[in-house]
Amino acid sequence: SQQGEEDPQALSIQEGENATMNCSYKTSINNLQWYRQNSGRGLVHLILIRSNEREKHSGRLRVTLDTSKKSSSLLITASRAADTASYFCATANSNTGNQFYFGTGTSLTVIP
Amino acid sequence: DTEVTQTPKHLVMGMTNKKSLKCEQHMGHRAMYWYKQKAKKPPELMFVYSYEKLSINESVPSRFSPECPNSSLLNLHLHALQPEDSALYLCASSRQGPRDRVTLSSEAFFGQGTRLTVV
């Protein structure tokens, strides 16, 4: 990918369980963003975390950022079938600004 | 209006055809982007326009030609494409673009994409 890696590549869980996906990136960043994509559709922004933040919450979403390890994680709690989608991280860095390079993505399936 | 509108939704074209993809936003965003996405892959950045000027071209073949007629519109002109160019083409916009102060950076808003098939 143009940016980095995400793992796992695919994740299948039961409804009600928590889903955790990870993103690693290569360069120094100013912020990291998570997006969701339903099959064959456009991406929807979920949450943005700045490089000076370690954790951020939005509804059932919790994002952490470890700049020393160049990694981030997205936790979706109490998953629902409607959460089935692909999830991508994207970064912006000091040198290049907002160019939104995406990681390889995690395909999440929530089984009802 | 927080939408990015792309037309057409689907396009089938021959290798000798010339066609254009269109993208429109009315959020006052100053940066607009074209991405190409193959099945089960992440979106790959193609072009970025910042303040109506081409800011970034990620070594895209010349058979893809972007155009930004004004701050609300972005086109992608297609000519002499190959079957391997078949993909989902996504347009996006953001309040700030590359080279803007990243501390003020914001999210990207995406259109629903154009599914392009080259035959």
mmCIF file of C-alpha atoms in Angstrom:
data_model
loop_
_atom_site.group_PDB
_atom_site.id
_atom_site.type_symbol
_atom_site.label_atom_id
_atom_site.label_comp_id
_atom_site.label_asym_id
_atom_site.label_seq_id
_atom_site.Cartn_x
_atom_site.Cartn_y
_atom_site.Cartn_z
ATOM 1 C CA SER A 1 0.000 0.000 0.000
ATOM 2 C CA GLN A 2 1.009 3.618 -0.245
ATOM 3 C CA GLN A 3 1.103 3.961 3.505
ATOM 4 C CA GLY A 4 1.318 0.914 5.705
ATOM 5 C CA GLU A 5 -0.174 -2.256 6.921
ATOM 6 C CA GLU A 6 -3.254 -3.192 8.832
ATOM 7 C CA ASP A 7 -3.974 -6.399 10.615
ATOM 8 C CA PRO A 8 -5.756 -8.595 10.654
ATOM 9 C CA GLN A 9 -6.618 -8.527 6.952
ATOM 10 C CA ALA A 10 -9.931 -10.170 7.782
ATOM 11 C CA LEU A 11 -11.857 -10.536 11.019
ATOM 12 C CA SER A 12 -15.073 -12.416 11.667
ATOM 13 C CA ILE A 13 -16.900 -12.075 14.983
ATOM 14 C CA GLN A 14 -20.314 -12.637 16.519
ATOM 15 C CA GLU A 15 -22.686 -9.773 17.063
ATOM 16 C CA GLY A 16 -22.134 -8.225 20.479
ATOM 17 C CA GLU A 17 -18.426 -9.024 20.567
ATOM 18 C CA ASN A 18 -15.691 -6.419 20.362
ATOM 19 C CA ALA A 19 -13.573 -6.017 17.232
ATOM 20 C CA THR A 20 -10.008 -4.761 17.306
ATOM 21 C CA MET A 21 -7.974 -3.894 14.263
ATOM 22 C CA ASN A 22 -4.480 -2.466 14.054
ATOM 23 C CA CYS A 23 -2.675 -0.095 11.749
ATOM 24 C CA SER A 24 1.059 0.424 11.374
ATOM 25 C CA TYR A 25 2.545 3.307 9.442
ATOM 26 C CA LYS A 26 5.950 4.240 8.160
ATOM 27 C CA THR A 27 6.549 7.954 8.543
ATOM 28 C CA SER A 28 6.163 10.519 11.288
ATOM 29 C CA ILE A 29 2.624 11.836 11.404
ATOM 30 C CA ASN A 30 0.554 14.758 12.545
ATOM 31 C CA ASN A 31 -2.662 12.826 12.687
ATOM 32 C CA LEU A 32 -4.140 9.445 11.884
ATOM 33 C CA GLN A 33 -7.662 8.847 10.698
ATOM 34 C CA TRP A 34 -9.887 5.803 10.444
ATOM 35 C CA TYR A 35 -12.375 5.281 7.652
ATOM 36 C CA ARG A 36 -15.029 2.717 6.942
ATOM 37 C CA GLN A 37 -16.068 1.430 3.523
ATOM 38 C CA ASN A 38 -19.130 -0.632 2.775
ATOM 39 C CA SER A 39 -18.681 -2.947 -0.178
ATOM 40 C CA GLY A 40 -18.130 -1.048 -3.407
ATOM 41 C CA ARG A 41 -19.036 2.305 -1.874
ATOM 42 C CA GLY A 42 -17.217 5.457 -0.848
ATOM 43 C CA LEU A 43 -15.280 5.790 2.377
ATOM 44 C CA VAL A 44 -16.779 7.389 5.462
ATOM 45 C CA HIS A 45 -14.646 9.151 8.041
ATOM 46 C CA LEU A 46 -14.954 7.675 11.535
ATOM 47 C CA ILE A 47 -12.438 9.361 13.802
ATOM 48 C CA LEU A 48 -9.257 11.437 13.783
ATOM 49 C CA ILE A 49 -6.524 11.251 16.405
ATOM 50 C CA ARG A 50 -3.695 13.762 16.538
ATOM 51 C CA SER A 51 -0.092 12.815 17.166
ATOM 52 C CA ASN A 52 -0.153 14.373 20.638
ATOM 53 C CA GLU A 53 -3.160 12.285 21.665
ATOM 54 C CA ARG A 54 -2.961 8.725 22.929
ATOM 55 C CA GLU A 55 -6.600 7.734 23.014
ATOM 56 C CA LYS A 56 -9.869 8.999 21.649
ATOM 57 C CA HIS A 57 -13.472 7.849 21.913
ATOM 58 C CA SER A 58 -16.493 8.335 19.700
ATOM 59 C CA GLY A 59 -19.606 6.368 20.558
ATOM 60 C CA ARG A 60 -18.713 2.660 20.306
ATOM 61 C CA LEU A 61 -15.326 3.481 18.778
ATOM 62 C CA ARG A 62 -12.074 3.732 20.690
ATOM 63 C CA VAL A 63 -8.837 4.639 18.941
ATOM 64 C CA THR A 64 -5.367 4.497 20.424
ATOM 65 C CA LEU A 65 -2.149 5.855 18.993
ATOM 66 C CA ASP A 66 1.411 4.891 19.866
ATOM 67 C CA THR A 67 3.760 7.142 17.930
ATOM 68 C CA SER A 68 6.839 5.397 19.332
ATOM 69 C CA LYS A 69 5.699 2.171 17.706
ATOM 70 C CA LYS A 70 4.117 3.919 14.734
ATOM 71 C CA SER A 71 0.878 2.083 15.301
ATOM 72 C CA SER A 72 -2.777 2.664 16.013
ATOM 73 C CA SER A 73 -5.678 0.466 16.949
ATOM 74 C CA LEU A 74 -9.405 0.780 16.408
ATOM 75 C CA LEU A 75 -11.751 -0.935 18.828
ATOM 76 C CA ILE A 76 -15.431 -1.320 18.019
ATOM 77 C CA THR A 77 -17.380 -2.378 21.079
ATOM 78 C CA ALA A 78 -20.656 -4.318 21.131
ATOM 79 C CA SER A 79 -20.478 -4.926 17.400
ATOM 80 C CA ARG A 80 -23.558 -5.039 15.207
ATOM 81 C CA ALA A 81 -24.212 -6.715 11.871
ATOM 82 C CA ALA A 82 -24.314 -3.223 10.353
ATOM 83 C CA ASP A 83 -20.642 -2.771 11.316
ATOM 84 C CA THR A 84 -19.714 -5.265 8.588
ATOM 85 C CA ALA A 85 -17.392 -3.298 6.299
ATOM 86 C CA SER A 86 -13.736 -2.668 5.475
ATOM 87 C CA TYR A 87 -11.832 -0.370 7.776
ATOM 88 C CA PHE A 88 -8.833 1.685 6.682
ATOM 89 C CA CYS A 89 -6.410 3.951 8.456
ATOM 90 C CA ALA A 90 -4.929 7.016 6.771
ATOM 91 C CA THR A 91 -2.236 9.401 7.903
ATOM 92 C CA ALA A 92 -1.164 12.983 7.399
ATOM 93 C CA ASN A 93 2.408 14.005 8.078
ATOM 94 C CA SER A 94 4.455 17.132 8.469
ATOM 95 C CA ASN A 95 6.187 16.889 5.126
ATOM 96 C CA THR A 96 3.289 16.080 2.874
ATOM 97 C CA GLY A 97 0.209 17.381 4.632
ATOM 98 C CA ASN A 98 -3.184 15.950 3.906
ATOM 99 C CA GLN A 99 -2.565 13.348 1.276
ATOM 100 C CA PHE A 100 -4.585 10.576 2.855
ATOM 101 C CA TYR A 101 -2.556 7.501 2.082
ATOM 102 C CA PHE A 102 -4.449 4.422 3.173
ATOM 103 C CA GLY A 103 -3.329 1.242 4.859
ATOM 104 C CA THR A 104 -4.160 -2.179 3.481
ATOM 105 C CA GLY A 105 -7.421 -2.371 5.431
ATOM 106 C CA THR A 106 -9.245 -4.866 7.609
ATOM 107 C CA SER A 107 -12.371 -6.598 6.354
ATOM 108 C CA LEU A 108 -14.739 -7.031 9.278
ATOM 109 C CA THR A 109 -17.685 -9.438 9.208
ATOM 110 C CA VAL A 110 -20.131 -9.346 12.100
ATOM 111 C CA ILE A 111 -22.312 -12.430 12.201
ATOM 112 C CA PRO A 112 -25.851 -11.850 13.511
ATOM 113 C CA ASP B 1 -24.524 19.986 2.155
ATOM 114 C CA THR B 2 -21.827 17.527 3.166
ATOM 115 C CA GLU B 3 -21.885 15.474 0.016
ATOM 116 C CA VAL B 4 -19.407 14.715 -2.694
ATOM 117 C CA THR B 5 -21.292 13.754 -5.824
ATOM 118 C CA GLN B 6 -19.739 11.591 -8.518
ATOM 119 C CA THR B 7 -21.158 10.872 -11.937
ATOM 120 C CA PRO B 8 -21.673 8.510 -13.553
ATOM 121 C CA LYS B 9 -22.079 5.712 -11.029
ATOM 122 C CA HIS B 10 -21.178 3.092 -13.624
ATOM 123 C CA LEU B 11 -19.269 3.403 -16.886
ATOM 124 C CA VAL B 12 -18.360 0.849 -19.511
ATOM 125 C CA MET B 13 -15.975 2.042 -22.187
ATOM 126 C CA GLY B 14 -13.933 0.611 -24.989
ATOM 127 C CA MET B 15 -10.199 0.998 -25.211
ATOM 128 C CA THR B 16 -10.518 3.592 -27.982
ATOM 129 C CA ASN B 17 -13.177 5.679 -26.241
ATOM 130 C CA LYS B 18 -12.794 9.035 -24.550
ATOM 131 C CA LYS B 19 -14.886 9.574 -21.451
ATOM 132 C CA SER B 20 -14.889 11.779 -18.370
ATOM 133 C CA LEU B 21 -15.657 11.222 -14.725
ATOM 134 C CA LYS B 22 -17.106 14.123 -12.784
ATOM 135 C CA CYS B 23 -16.989 15.094 -9.145
ATOM 136 C CA GLU B 24 -18.678 17.983 -7.359
ATOM 137 C CA GLN B 25 -18.669 19.336 -3.821
ATOM 138 C CA HIS B 26 -20.234 22.444 -2.321
ATOM 139 C CA MET B 27 -18.602 22.397 1.085
ATOM 140 C CA GLY B 28 -16.070 25.083 0.224
ATOM 141 C CA HIS B 29 -13.256 22.562 0.445
ATOM 142 C CA ARG B 30 -10.001 23.664 -1.142
ATOM 143 C CA ALA B 31 -8.511 20.258 -1.826
ATOM 144 C CA MET B 32 -9.912 17.563 -4.096
ATOM 145 C CA TYR B 33 -8.563 14.105 -4.753
ATOM 146 C CA TRP B 34 -8.851 11.215 -7.199
ATOM 147 C CA TYR B 35 -8.292 7.678 -5.979
ATOM 148 C CA LYS B 36 -8.303 4.359 -7.816
ATOM 149 C CA GLN B 37 -9.413 1.248 -5.970
ATOM 150 C CA LYS B 38 -9.154 -2.310 -7.185
ATOM 151 C CA ALA B 39 -11.194 -5.072 -5.582
ATOM 152 C CA LYS B 40 -10.086 -5.993 -2.055
ATOM 153 C CA LYS B 41 -7.350 -3.337 -2.119
ATOM 154 C CA PRO B 42 -7.063 0.053 -0.427
ATOM 155 C CA PRO B 43 -7.703 3.251 -2.372
ATOM 156 C CA GLU B 44 -4.569 4.445 -4.157
ATOM 157 C CA LEU B 45 -3.997 8.157 -4.477
ATOM 158 C CA MET B 46 -3.782 9.376 -8.081
ATOM 159 C CA PHE B 47 -4.050 13.169 -8.075
ATOM 160 C CA VAL B 48 -4.519 16.013 -5.633
ATOM 161 C CA TYR B 49 -5.726 19.497 -6.476
ATOM 162 C CA SER B 50 -5.128 22.200 -3.924
ATOM 163 C CA TYR B 51 -6.653 25.624 -4.487
ATOM 164 C CA GLU B 52 -7.534 24.535 -8.032
ATOM 165 C CA LYS B 53 -3.940 23.735 -8.915
ATOM 166 C CA LEU B 54 -2.553 20.259 -9.465
ATOM 167 C CA SER B 55 -0.531 19.627 -6.354
ATOM 168 C CA ILE B 56 0.291 15.950 -6.590
ATOM 169 C CA ASN B 57 0.452 13.451 -9.438
ATOM 170 C CA GLU B 58 1.388 10.017 -8.201
ATOM 171 C CA SER B 59 3.084 9.016 -11.452
ATOM 172 C CA VAL B 60 -0.241 8.290 -13.086
ATOM 173 C CA PRO B 61 -0.156 7.341 -16.807
ATOM 174 C CA SER B 62 -1.057 10.155 -19.182
ATOM 175 C CA ARG B 63 -4.162 8.307 -20.356
ATOM 176 C CA PHE B 64 -5.672 9.734 -17.151
ATOM 177 C CA SER B 65 -5.952 13.518 -17.310
ATOM 178 C CA PRO B 66 -7.357 15.467 -14.362
ATOM 179 C CA GLU B 67 -8.957 18.879 -14.591
ATOM 180 C CA CYS B 68 -10.232 21.287 -11.965
ATOM 181 C CA PRO B 69 -12.448 23.879 -13.691
ATOM 182 C CA ASN B 70 -13.291 25.592 -10.405
ATOM 183 C CA SER B 71 -13.139 25.043 -6.682
ATOM 184 C CA SER B 72 -16.278 22.887 -6.676
ATOM 185 C CA LEU B 73 -15.622 20.642 -9.649
ATOM 186 C CA LEU B 74 -13.092 17.977 -10.470
ATOM 187 C CA ASN B 75 -12.962 15.950 -13.652
ATOM 188 C CA LEU B 76 -10.961 12.939 -14.717
ATOM 189 C CA HIS B 77 -10.630 12.580 -18.468
ATOM 190 C CA LEU B 78 -10.032 9.076 -19.742
ATOM 191 C CA HIS B 79 -8.532 8.138 -23.079
ATOM 192 C CA ALA B 80 -7.136 4.921 -24.514
ATOM 193 C CA LEU B 81 -7.552 3.001 -21.285
ATOM 194 C CA GLN B 82 -6.566 -0.604 -20.793
ATOM 195 C CA PRO B 83 -8.685 -3.400 -19.276
ATOM 196 C CA GLU B 84 -6.450 -3.310 -16.184
ATOM 197 C CA ASP B 85 -7.673 0.237 -15.555
ATOM 198 C CA SER B 86 -11.052 -1.185 -14.635
ATOM 199 C CA ALA B 87 -11.643 -0.200 -11.018
ATOM 200 C CA LEU B 88 -13.687 1.931 -8.654
ATOM 201 C CA TYR B 89 -12.658 5.571 -9.022
ATOM 202 C CA LEU B 90 -13.238 7.641 -5.936
ATOM 203 C CA CYS B 91 -13.281 11.377 -5.575
ATOM 204 C CA ALA B 92 -12.722 13.084 -2.235
ATOM 205 C CA SER B 93 -12.416 16.577 -0.841
ATOM 206 C CA SER B 94 -11.041 18.083 2.335
ATOM 207 C CA ARG B 95 -10.996 21.479 3.918
ATOM 208 C CA GLN B 96 -7.242 21.751 3.640
ATOM 209 C CA GLY B 97 -4.899 20.162 1.175
ATOM 210 C CA PRO B 98 -1.261 19.222 1.027
ATOM 211 C CA ARG B 99 1.127 21.952 2.137
ATOM 212 C CA ASP B 100 -1.560 23.535 4.303
ATOM 213 C CA ARG B 101 -0.849 23.620 8.007
ATOM 214 C CA VAL B 102 -1.326 20.021 9.000
ATOM 215 C CA THR B 103 -2.276 21.027 12.516
ATOM 216 C CA LEU B 104 -5.525 22.216 11.022
ATOM 217 C CA SER B 105 -5.979 19.127 8.914
ATOM 218 C CA SER B 106 -9.374 17.600 8.670
ATOM 219 C CA GLU B 107 -11.005 14.511 7.314
ATOM 220 C CA ALA B 108 -11.687 13.645 3.722
ATOM 221 C CA PHE B 109 -15.211 13.363 2.404
ATOM 222 C CA PHE B 110 -15.662 10.748 -0.296
ATOM 223 C CA GLY B 111 -18.101 10.332 -3.122
ATOM 224 C CA GLN B 112 -19.730 6.967 -3.811
ATOM 225 C CA GLY B 113 -17.402 6.317 -6.696
ATOM 226 C CA THR B 114 -17.647 5.463 -10.369
ATOM 227 C CA ARG B 115 -17.367 1.789 -11.233
ATOM 228 C CA LEU B 116 -15.376 1.774 -14.462
ATOM 229 C CA THR B 117 -15.133 -1.221 -16.756
ATOM 230 C CA VAL B 118 -12.823 -1.090 -19.763
ATOM 231 C CA VAL B 119 -13.611 -3.624 -22.459
#
